[in-house]
Rosetta silent file (secondary structure, phi, psi, omega in degrees, C-alpha in Angstrom):
SEQUENCE: MAAGPEGSGAAAAGDPRIQAAKLAGLVGFVNMACPDLRSDPARIKAAIEAMGVRLEELEQGELLLRARSYVEAYRGQAPQSCKKAVELFGQDGKVLPDIIVRK
SCORE:     score description
SCORE:     0.000 S_00000001
   1 L     0.000  117.953  168.398   51.549   -1.818   68.524 S_00000001
   2 L   -41.249  143.176  154.036   53.858    2.003   68.868 S_00000001
   3 L   -70.031  146.407 -169.711   51.600    4.838   68.794 S_00000001
   4 L   -86.379 -155.639  163.501   50.723    6.255   65.452 S_00000001
   5 L   -92.527  137.838  148.760   50.280   10.207   64.317 S_00000001
   6 L  -126.931   53.130 -177.588   46.733   11.142   64.913 S_00000001
   7 L    45.714 -122.157 -147.836   46.342   14.170   63.654 S_00000001
   8 L   -85.765   20.681 -139.972   43.839   16.280   64.886 S_00000001
   9 L    78.458 -133.435 -168.562   42.479   14.426   68.307 S_00000001
  10 L  -117.188   33.867  140.414   38.740   12.514   68.360 S_00000001
  11 L   -87.605  -57.390  159.805   37.606   14.412   65.102 S_00000001
  12 H   -18.872  -68.475 -156.308   40.835   12.095   63.812 S_00000001
  13 H   -84.884   23.734  160.451   40.308    9.384   65.298 S_00000001
  14 H   -88.811  -40.280 -171.824   36.284    9.239   64.008 S_00000001
  15 L   -93.314  124.818  177.331   36.916    9.808   60.743 S_00000001
  16 H   -51.042  -52.582 -139.440   36.676    6.912   58.397 S_00000001
  17 H   -96.692  -21.508  176.111   39.637    7.771   56.194 S_00000001
  18 H   -74.664  -70.932  135.661   42.016    8.638   59.002 S_00000001
  19 H    -4.354  -60.363 -168.118   40.857    4.689   60.433 S_00000001
  20 H   -85.867  -67.231 -159.948   41.408    3.102   56.520 S_00000001
  21 H   -80.305  -12.569  166.323   44.585    4.608   56.042 S_00000001
  22 H   -50.742  -89.630 -124.877   45.819    3.697   60.176 S_00000001
  23 H   -50.945  -24.501 -173.884   44.460   -0.425   59.074 S_00000001
  24 H   -54.039  -50.449 -149.017   46.565    1.013   55.113 S_00000001
  25 H  -104.481  -80.661 -175.454   49.629    1.503   57.416 S_00000001
  26 H   -56.549   -9.206  156.740   49.708   -1.803   59.747 S_00000001
  27 H   -88.746  -22.233  167.235   49.181   -3.909   56.458 S_00000001
  28 H   -82.679  -33.030  170.745   52.104   -2.753   54.783 S_00000001
  29 H   -48.211  -48.127  176.894   54.437   -3.183   57.868 S_00000001
  30 H  -103.263    9.750  150.577   53.221   -6.044   58.102 S_00000001
  31 H   -51.494  -20.929 -176.233   54.212   -7.432   54.745 S_00000001
  32 H  -105.120  -13.859  163.831   57.392   -5.720   55.145 S_00000001
  33 H  -135.888   -1.374  165.995   57.971   -6.675   58.288 S_00000001
  34 L   -74.765  119.490  162.254   56.268   -9.894   60.025 S_00000001
  35 L   -80.343  -48.678  147.543   58.062  -12.745   58.454 S_00000001
  36 L   -18.583  -53.619 -152.019   55.490  -15.107   59.176 S_00000001
  37 L   -85.822  155.636  149.463   52.425  -12.799   58.707 S_00000001
  38 E  -170.048  154.423 -157.055   51.301  -11.196   55.724 S_00000001
  39 E   -53.238  151.395  136.674   47.832   -9.513   54.648 S_00000001
  40 L  -102.364  125.452 -177.090   44.858  -10.682   52.973 S_00000001
  41 L   -38.021  -59.520 -157.636   44.063   -8.301   50.039 S_00000001
  42 H   -42.652  -54.623  150.140   40.821   -9.423   49.540 S_00000001
  43 H   -98.766   37.703  165.449   39.543   -8.599   52.920 S_00000001
  44 H  -112.145  -35.262  145.864   41.603   -5.463   53.576 S_00000001
  45 H   -11.246  -79.395  168.182   39.782   -4.743   50.270 S_00000001
  46 H   -50.492  -34.402 -163.157   36.428   -5.452   51.941 S_00000001
  47 H   -93.565  -81.263 -173.955   37.038   -3.505   55.410 S_00000001
  48 H   -36.487  -71.092 -165.723   38.471   -0.231   53.575 S_00000001
  49 H   -49.689  -48.689 -159.586   35.233    0.466   51.412 S_00000001
  50 H   -77.211   10.596  177.664   33.268   -0.385   54.027 S_00000001
  51 H  -103.373  -16.490  168.915   34.268    2.218   56.110 S_00000001
  52 H   117.405   -0.506 -153.954   33.048    4.652   52.432 S_00000001
  53 L   -93.083  143.868  154.348   36.935    4.900   51.586 S_00000001
  54 L  -103.886  139.195 -165.358   38.192    4.058   48.327 S_00000001
  55 L   -89.687   -2.610  151.666   41.534    2.634   47.737 S_00000001
  56 L   174.449  100.041  166.401   42.644    5.247   46.096 S_00000001
  57 L   -86.489  -22.958  147.185   42.031    7.567   48.052 S_00000001
  58 L   -78.053   53.144 -176.549   44.731    5.674   49.893 S_00000001
  59 L  -161.069   87.444  155.518   47.691    5.909   47.085 S_00000001
  60 L   162.474  119.704  171.676   47.616    9.633   47.189 S_00000001
  61 H    71.191 -137.774  165.754   48.212   12.946   49.115 S_00000001
  62 H   -20.990  -66.347  177.755   47.247   13.350   52.730 S_00000001
  63 H   -49.744  -63.939  173.779   45.960    9.872   53.187 S_00000001
  64 H   -34.425  -49.880 -133.105   49.199    7.985   51.555 S_00000001
  65 H   -86.380  -51.377  145.342   51.511   10.305   53.594 S_00000001
  66 H   -26.314  -64.810  156.515   49.751    8.960   56.689 S_00000001
  67 H   -19.354  -91.496  163.234   49.505    5.255   55.618 S_00000001
  68 H    18.834  -68.763 -163.903   53.314    5.792   55.559 S_00000001
  69 H   -72.033  -10.874 -158.067   53.680    7.517   58.538 S_00000001
  70 H   -66.626  -43.128 -165.846   51.814    4.738   60.489 S_00000001
  71 H   -75.698   19.469 -173.538   54.101    2.251   58.867 S_00000001
  72 H  -123.128  -78.128  157.618   57.117    3.697   60.172 S_00000001
  73 H    -1.281  -62.448 -165.605   55.216    4.582   64.087 S_00000001
  74 H   -95.121    9.357  175.389   54.860    0.205   64.047 S_00000001
  75 H   -80.727  -22.407 -157.611   58.501   -0.404   62.707 S_00000001
  76 H   -76.212  -74.288  165.563   59.916    1.269   65.660 S_00000001
  77 L  -122.841   99.032  179.903   58.781   -2.164   67.660 S_00000001
  78 H   -80.868   -1.720  178.185   57.980   -4.326   65.492 S_00000001
  79 H   -78.602  -64.534  178.976   58.145   -7.641   67.269 S_00000001
  80 H   -23.710  -63.262  159.646   56.218   -6.098   69.364 S_00000001
  81 H   -20.471  -79.861 -175.315   53.871   -4.709   66.161 S_00000001
  82 H   -29.671  -84.827 -154.258   53.536   -7.981   64.692 S_00000001
  83 H   -42.387  -36.710  177.400   51.951   -9.702   67.752 S_00000001
  84 H   -45.343  -58.430 -150.778   49.575   -6.763   68.326 S_00000001
  85 H   -57.219  -26.649 -142.674   48.568   -7.400   64.674 S_00000001
  86 H   -98.776  -47.324  136.169   47.830  -10.683   65.076 S_00000001
  87 H   -11.100  -40.951 -162.409   45.896  -10.166   68.409 S_00000001
  88 H  -122.092  -43.678  100.047   43.932   -7.584   66.735 S_00000001
  89 H   178.938  137.509  137.075   43.649   -8.483   63.695 S_00000001
  90 L    -3.085 -179.986  175.248   44.276  -12.178   63.227 S_00000001
  91 L   -79.367  -37.696  174.035   42.720  -15.254   62.575 S_00000001
  92 L   -85.982   19.467 -166.390   40.938  -14.829   66.194 S_00000001
  93 L   -60.456 -177.053  177.773   41.092  -10.965   66.215 S_00000001
  94 L  -120.060   13.483  160.435   39.081   -8.695   68.230 S_00000001
  95 L  -119.400  -51.636  173.974   38.713   -5.675   65.929 S_00000001
  96 L  -149.057  102.231 -150.144   38.644   -7.541   62.219 S_00000001
  97 L   -79.570  119.293  166.967   39.286  -10.873   62.270 S_00000001
  98 L    62.468   35.263  145.293   41.727  -12.517   59.668 S_00000001
  99 L   -56.931  -49.235 -179.592   43.164   -9.190   57.875 S_00000001
 100 E  -147.753  133.507 -156.920   46.161  -11.065   58.268 S_00000001
 101 E  -111.465  155.316 -167.954   47.127  -14.494   58.293 S_00000001
 102 L   -61.673  171.191 -179.873   50.046  -16.582   58.604 S_00000001
 103 L  -103.099    0.000    0.000   51.961  -16.787   55.477 S_00000001
């Protein structure tokens, strides 16, 4: 997957709000650009809420802009990003399984 906008180093990397924006950007990208994949809305909601972030927070301000910037970063290498999304978030995902599913 293409590298996304990370903000200010380690602090941003450990911030659950940034991680939630990154996940939101990834699933937005998958839903728009990966023809045989889609996200599982219930699992995404549960994962984001488990990070301590409300979905509404991702729909405005800085987090919305971050999520959109991740969508654009992933689009830069769409085929590779789709493949990586399955590896990390698909049925046997290494990070969060079953966030991304086959259509």
